[in-house]
Amino acid sequence: MAEHKIRVTVNGTAHEAEVESRLLLVHLIRDVLRFTGTHIGCDTTHCGACTVLLDGEPIKSCTVLAVQADGRQLMTVEGLEKDGQLHPIQEGFWEKHGLQCGYCTPGMMMTAYALLQQNGNPSEDEIRQAISGNLCRCTGYMNIVKSIRYAAEKLP
Amino acid sequence: MVPQTIAEVGGMGHSIKRKEDPRLIRGKGTYVDDIQLPGMVYMDIVRSPFAHAKIKSINSENALKVPGVLAVITGETLAQYNLHWMPTLMSDTQMVLPTEKVMYQAQEVAAVIASDRYAAADGVEAVEVEYDPLPVVVDPFKALQPDAPVLRTDKEGKKDNHIFHWEAGDNEGTNRAIDEADVVVKQDIYLPRIHVASIETCGCIADFDRVMGKLTVYMTTQAPHAVRTVFALVAGHVGLSEEKIRIISPDIGGGFGGKVPVYPGYVIAVAASVVLGKPIKWIEDRIENLQADSFARDYHITAELAAKKDGTMTGLRIKTLADHGYTDAAANPSKFPAGMFSICTGSYDFKHAFAEVDGVYTNKPPGGIAYRCSFRVTEAVHAIERMTDVLAHELKMDAADLRLKNFIPADKFPYKSALGWEYDSGNYHGALEKAMQKIGYAGLRKEQAEKRKAGELMGIGISSFTEIVGAGPSKHFDILGLKMFDSCEIRIHPTGKAIARFGTKSQGQGHETTYAQIIAEELGIPAAHIEIEEGDTDTAPYGLGTYASRSTPTAGAAGAMAARKIREKAKKIAAHLLEVAEGDLEWEPGKFSVKGAPQKAKTIQEIVFAAYTNHPPGMEPGLEAVSYYDPPNLTFPFGSYICVVDLDRGTGEVKIRRFVAVDDCGNIINPMIVDGQIHGGLTMGMAPALLEEISYDENGNVQGGSFMDYLLPTAVETPQWETDKTVTPSPHHPFGAKGVGESATVGAPPAIANAIVDALAHLEVRHIDIPITPEKVWKILKEKGVAL
Ligand code: FES
Ligand code: FES
């Protein structure tokens, strides 16, 4: 199996790694670089637990190869908090009880982050559409929608 | 309930923010796959493509040549240690790895240990297994026919595929009631196989320390203590002794019943770690999770409901065939092979009832576990709530009127049911009337009549369920002989802060918050200053774990009882400090004061400090307590749900327009968390009603074995739930709570099914099996000539 030297920037910090061609990005993030906030919940690209931002776009990192991220910018859940200040999305999930087991939460928050970048004032329907690729088995989504609305109102 | 404590204390009734969230919203939780131990290697599993086949040979040669592969473990390897079979929780037996034949598609056949996940997966591909297919038994009815092949050839003398017969109630009286009734309705109802599909799958890291002889297993388990004991019992003969076993259940990404059983993967990982002396990580993928882990439901029900002309229900008879797959690996209390199915008389005042269940072996994965519900309660509630509507249809009565007529009246509690349960408390009329008012029931019925004239299909469905949770009184309830109590140990630190450990294990329910609130309520110490720990068998007191909505009824009660022991001692210390008799003191949350002289008082913090610095002579210093709580009865949460649906005549699509849920779970610890539990439960109730099913073709090939076609609800299908409550405390629980995590999963499916059937009732449709997919609806529309 061919090995490749890649460089990725995660949450603003550059990392280098030697990876096999077939290594999935989610395994690079979790097992190699040890950002374990990004989770895995399926093998068919349905659950969204692995959602991160690649050059600002939300992607399911279980369906991207690590080598495809070479030279690019990644943002994971660990990048949301800045200078000890929770991001309004994180605050929203805490305030509005947007999580129970917390397993879907990082992926959900990254999808919400991308949504709010594009649309600062999404309607309930727009939020539901945006997170429809992220499965949550615990919450029934209602409080997730509220959490994202909270962030929309809080963000400048 | 008006909170008794101030917001800063955050006792019962306060919607305080969750204590577990700061780590989880930062991605700093520790789920099992997040843990990496030095020297850790990975395990992956070879699975059977056949539902029933003899294993002719397993050849590991090529697998062992794959770079990174360290070992291949087969049934023969385990047989050397007599570990190739294990007991199930129902005292049946289950293969860890087969030595002779496989019994279902996706069964574990061998395990490959390798230096990383990818190498392990390569190794799995390279293991060569030769099979000789055997006749497959898929249909449980056919499994009972005399010419059916006997599946459990491992059981000496076993001549058929019957597992157990269970019954409850008065057969003769029920027959008489049915014979003498004005009307009898009869209906077959099937509750298909489904899967809890928590977003985190199952897995473990087994770490055997050869020097210390100690086995530590980090695993996704809802019942760590019970698992430790099971491991000690199963592997005692190879030298694993219970004090040398430590089970750690870290953060869990959803359980819902699927993380109660001990799966073969865990046992293989433990065996591999003992053999290789390395930590072994095994994390199943989603397809393995759906295809091989314990399923829920799979009940083939035939129900008969007898009544007088005026709608008075007089008798209920339910016969069920339970498809258990190749072994009975249900997770029920030992004496209850059909769980609490005998709650099937529901919220109604029956004089006569009889229920029976027969368990059957087939070539499918084992299970029969819960799906976010107490043991088989959803099956029971679906049967009675569907039958009530079938009866209403037959009598041309309104479904709400029929329920209101037959409810157990509020003044009849505690109520002894025809099938033997003593319901603790209830106000069924109150809950349904509240739901009807909230949704505007009368107006909806008018609207429906108008829509029917216009050819539109709108339906209204009700479900007035009674749950049975909080197992349980240990004289009736045990798992493999282990009594189903639960526990709490509280230690108060000198500066007035505390740590409390419990025998349960949260999987998202928020125990770190609600347990702290229970103790805050009892002691007046702020919940923010009470640390809660669960899931480490080396530190937590023994308990039976979290499932069947039992945490609040049992461990929560233990928390209150342990706190009360502490308060008793605190009172003695306060009397000493204030130089008065104990009888002269009165308690308000957070302090003891002298009756009639409220300025003479000691706060709990002052008393605690004195316990370590100035304790009364003759008293032991310190302030700690343990409680093992054995509940005197189960608790019976209830509620009434009303669902309104609109059907699309062009596509058969079901749209839930409104869904009102009035729940009564007794006194509430944290209203925000209770609401969240109900939202989640409703969504997991909608899922099997509309979307989820795992079925098998005639060769035993699984259909719906990945998220490609096993459809979990997304945010788009899930409606806005409208929740409300009534509060009828449990009279026997220390703080009147009943448990809530599962009510909605139990109550929602019949409300939705009833609404859909109601939308079609004027076309003489009286039952549709769940999941009610657009395809099923469209076929009916077509048949009835109303499809567009
Ligand atoms: S892990 Fe499920 S979509 Fe990536
Ligand atoms: S919070 Fe558990 S899966 Fe979403």
PDB file of N, CA and C in Angstrom, chain A residues 31-72:
ATOM      1  N   ASP A  31      -7.804   8.956  14.778  1.00  0.00           N
ATOM      2  CA  ASP A  31      -6.804   7.998  15.269  1.00  0.00           C
ATOM      3  C   ASP A  31      -5.388   8.539  15.159  1.00  0.00           C
ATOM      4  N   VAL A  32      -5.133   9.330  14.099  1.00  0.00           N
ATOM      5  CA  VAL A  32      -3.765   9.807  13.898  1.00  0.00           C
ATOM      6  C   VAL A  32      -3.568  11.150  14.603  1.00  0.00           C
ATOM      7  N   LEU A  33      -4.431  12.110  14.308  1.00  0.00           N
ATOM      8  CA  LEU A  33      -4.258  13.440  14.892  1.00  0.00           C
ATOM      9  C   LEU A  33      -4.929  13.576  16.265  1.00  0.00           C
ATOM     10  N   ARG A  34      -5.786  12.584  16.605  1.00  0.00           N
ATOM     11  CA  ARG A  34      -6.413  12.471  17.937  1.00  0.00           C
ATOM     12  C   ARG A  34      -7.402  13.585  18.277  1.00  0.00           C
ATOM     13  N   PHE A  35      -8.082  14.103  17.250  1.00  0.00           N
ATOM     14  CA  PHE A  35      -9.236  14.963  17.532  1.00  0.00           C
ATOM     15  C   PHE A  35     -10.463  14.040  17.609  1.00  0.00           C
ATOM     16  N   THR A  36     -10.730  13.550  18.800  1.00  0.00           N
ATOM     17  CA  THR A  36     -11.739  12.485  18.915  1.00  0.00           C
ATOM     18  C   THR A  36     -13.167  13.021  19.050  1.00  0.00           C
ATOM     19  N   GLY A  37     -13.313  14.317  18.969  1.00  0.00           N
ATOM     20  CA  GLY A  37     -14.675  14.880  19.009  1.00  0.00           C
ATOM     21  C   GLY A  37     -15.483  14.528  17.776  1.00  0.00           C
ATOM     22  N   THR A  38     -14.814  14.259  16.669  1.00  0.00           N
ATOM     23  CA  THR A  38     -15.505  13.845  15.447  1.00  0.00           C
ATOM     24  C   THR A  38     -15.807  12.358  15.562  1.00  0.00           C
ATOM     25  N   HIS A  39     -17.054  11.979  15.348  1.00  0.00           N
ATOM     26  CA  HIS A  39     -17.437  10.587  15.618  1.00  0.00           C
ATOM     27  C   HIS A  39     -17.752   9.807  14.343  1.00  0.00           C
ATOM     28  N   ILE A  40     -17.972   8.505  14.532  1.00  0.00           N
ATOM     29  CA  ILE A  40     -18.340   7.618  13.425  1.00  0.00           C
ATOM     30  C   ILE A  40     -19.619   6.891  13.831  1.00  0.00           C
ATOM     31  N   GLY A  41     -20.624   6.915  12.960  1.00  0.00           N
ATOM     32  CA  GLY A  41     -21.867   6.241  13.328  1.00  0.00           C
ATOM     33  C   GLY A  41     -22.410   5.314  12.257  1.00  0.00           C
ATOM     34  N   CYS A  42     -21.739   5.250  11.104  1.00  0.00           N
ATOM     35  CA  CYS A  42     -22.258   4.348  10.071  1.00  0.00           C
ATOM     36  C   CYS A  42     -21.161   4.060   9.067  1.00  0.00           C
ATOM     37  N   ASP A  43     -21.540   3.274   8.046  1.00  0.00           N
ATOM     38  CA  ASP A  43     -20.565   3.001   7.007  1.00  0.00           C
ATOM     39  C   ASP A  43     -21.175   3.269   5.634  1.00  0.00           C
ATOM     40  N   THR A  44     -22.255   4.032   5.615  1.00  0.00           N
ATOM     41  CA  THR A  44     -22.916   4.300   4.340  1.00  0.00           C
ATOM     42  C   THR A  44     -23.186   5.792   4.121  1.00  0.00           C
ATOM     43  N   THR A  45     -22.447   6.648   4.838  1.00  0.00           N
ATOM     44  CA  THR A  45     -22.565   8.096   4.641  1.00  0.00           C
ATOM     45  C   THR A  45     -23.949   8.631   4.981  1.00  0.00           C
ATOM     46  N   HIS A  46     -24.621   8.021   5.963  1.00  0.00           N
ATOM     47  CA  HIS A  46     -25.967   8.490   6.299  1.00  0.00           C
ATOM     48  C   HIS A  46     -26.077   9.284   7.585  1.00  0.00           C
ATOM     49  N   CYS A  47     -25.202   9.046   8.557  1.00  0.00           N
ATOM     50  CA  CYS A  47     -25.500   9.548   9.903  1.00  0.00           C
ATOM     51  C   CYS A  47     -24.959  10.939  10.183  1.00  0.00           C
ATOM     52  N   GLY A  48     -23.883  11.328   9.524  1.00  0.00           N
ATOM     53  CA  GLY A  48     -23.360  12.684   9.732  1.00  0.00           C
ATOM     54  C   GLY A  48     -22.591  12.891  11.023  1.00  0.00           C
ATOM     55  N   ALA A  49     -22.374  11.828  11.812  1.00  0.00           N
ATOM     56  CA  ALA A  49     -21.619  11.987  13.065  1.00  0.00           C
ATOM     57  C   ALA A  49     -20.190  12.448  12.796  1.00  0.00           C
ATOM     58  N   CYS A  50     -19.729  12.213  11.562  1.00  0.00           N
ATOM     59  CA  CYS A  50     -18.347  12.489  11.196  1.00  0.00           C
ATOM     60  C   CYS A  50     -18.188  13.843  10.495  1.00  0.00           C
ATOM     61  N   THR A  51     -19.227  14.669  10.527  1.00  0.00           N
ATOM     62  CA  THR A  51     -19.195  15.921   9.756  1.00  0.00           C
ATOM     63  C   THR A  51     -18.111  16.884  10.261  1.00  0.00           C
ATOM     64  N   VAL A  52     -17.278  17.347   9.341  1.00  0.00           N
ATOM     65  CA  VAL A  52     -16.290  18.398   9.637  1.00  0.00           C
ATOM     66  C   VAL A  52     -16.343  19.390   8.468  1.00  0.00           C
ATOM     67  N   LEU A  53     -15.642  20.483   8.600  1.00  0.00           N
ATOM     68  CA  LEU A  53     -15.576  21.426   7.490  1.00  0.00           C
ATOM     69  C   LEU A  53     -14.250  21.259   6.758  1.00  0.00           C
ATOM     70  N   LEU A  54     -14.326  21.096   5.443  1.00  0.00           N
ATOM     71  CA  LEU A  54     -13.129  21.025   4.606  1.00  0.00           C
ATOM     72  C   LEU A  54     -13.145  22.276   3.740  1.00  0.00           C
ATOM     73  N   ASP A  55     -12.171  23.125   3.948  1.00  0.00           N
ATOM     74  CA  ASP A  55     -12.178  24.452   3.314  1.00  0.00           C
ATOM     75  C   ASP A  55     -13.536  25.129   3.476  1.00  0.00           C
ATOM     76  N   GLY A  56     -14.093  25.020   4.662  1.00  0.00           N
ATOM     77  CA  GLY A  56     -15.338  25.727   4.971  1.00  0.00           C
ATOM     78  C   GLY A  56     -16.610  25.005   4.578  1.00  0.00           C
ATOM     79  N   GLU A  57     -16.481  23.925   3.806  1.00  0.00           N
ATOM     80  CA  GLU A  57     -17.676  23.178   3.363  1.00  0.00           C
ATOM     81  C   GLU A  57     -17.915  22.000   4.299  1.00  0.00           C
ATOM     82  N   PRO A  58     -19.153  21.764   4.743  1.00  0.00           N
ATOM     83  CA  PRO A  58     -19.386  20.580   5.579  1.00  0.00           C
ATOM     84  C   PRO A  58     -19.279  19.311   4.738  1.00  0.00           C
ATOM     85  N   ILE A  59     -18.503  18.372   5.215  1.00  0.00           N
ATOM     86  CA  ILE A  59     -18.367  17.093   4.503  1.00  0.00           C
ATOM     87  C   ILE A  59     -18.459  15.956   5.520  1.00  0.00           C
ATOM     88  N   LYS A  60     -18.800  14.791   5.021  1.00  0.00           N
ATOM     89  CA  LYS A  60     -18.811  13.608   5.872  1.00  0.00           C
ATOM     90  C   LYS A  60     -17.424  12.970   5.750  1.00  0.00           C
ATOM     91  N   SER A  61     -16.651  13.090   6.798  1.00  0.00           N
ATOM     92  CA  SER A  61     -15.235  12.731   6.701  1.00  0.00           C
ATOM     93  C   SER A  61     -15.018  11.225   6.628  1.00  0.00           C
ATOM     94  N   CYS A  62     -16.099  10.433   6.771  1.00  0.00           N
ATOM     95  CA  CYS A  62     -15.968   8.986   6.597  1.00  0.00           C
ATOM     96  C   CYS A  62     -15.967   8.617   5.125  1.00  0.00           C
ATOM     97  N   THR A  63     -16.255   9.587   4.255  1.00  0.00           N
ATOM     98  CA  THR A  63     -16.402   9.287   2.833  1.00  0.00           C
ATOM     99  C   THR A  63     -15.440  10.124   2.015  1.00  0.00           C
ATOM    100  N   VAL A  64     -14.392  10.579   2.677  1.00  0.00           N
ATOM    101  CA  VAL A  64     -13.337  11.341   2.007  1.00  0.00           C
ATOM    102  C   VAL A  64     -12.033  10.675   2.421  1.00  0.00           C
ATOM    103  N   LEU A  65     -11.098  10.580   1.483  1.00  0.00           N
ATOM    104  CA  LEU A  65      -9.802  10.001   1.848  1.00  0.00           C
ATOM    105  C   LEU A  65      -8.917  11.075   2.475  1.00  0.00           C
ATOM    106  N   ALA A  66      -8.074  10.624   3.373  1.00  0.00           N
ATOM    107  CA  ALA A  66      -7.170  11.576   4.025  1.00  0.00           C
ATOM    108  C   ALA A  66      -6.334  12.314   2.990  1.00  0.00           C
ATOM    109  N   VAL A  67      -5.905  11.601   1.944  1.00  0.00           N
ATOM    110  CA  VAL A  67      -5.038  12.254   0.947  1.00  0.00           C
ATOM    111  C   VAL A  67      -5.760  13.383   0.207  1.00  0.00           C
ATOM    112  N   GLN A  68      -7.093  13.290   0.150  1.00  0.00           N
ATOM    113  CA  GLN A  68      -7.847  14.365  -0.507  1.00  0.00           C
ATOM    114  C   GLN A  68      -7.817  15.661   0.294  1.00  0.00           C
ATOM    115  N   ALA A  69      -7.449  15.558   1.549  1.00  0.00           N
ATOM    116  CA  ALA A  69      -7.401  16.762   2.379  1.00  0.00           C
ATOM    117  C   ALA A  69      -6.017  17.415   2.345  1.00  0.00           C
ATOM    118  N   ASP A  70      -5.099  16.821   1.594  1.00  0.00           N
ATOM    119  CA  ASP A  70      -3.720  17.332   1.545  1.00  0.00           C
ATOM    120  C   ASP A  70      -3.713  18.799   1.133  1.00  0.00           C
ATOM    121  N   GLY A  71      -3.032  19.602   1.928  1.00  0.00           N
ATOM    122  CA  GLY A  71      -2.891  21.020   1.602  1.00  0.00           C
ATOM    123  C   GLY A  71      -4.128  21.850   1.898  1.00  0.00           C
ATOM    124  N   ARG A  72      -5.109  21.249   2.607  1.00  0.00           N
ATOM    125  CA  ARG A  72      -6.359  21.984   2.812  1.00  0.00           C
ATOM    126  C   ARG A  72      -6.634  22.256   4.296  1.00  0.00           C
TER     127      ARG A  72
END
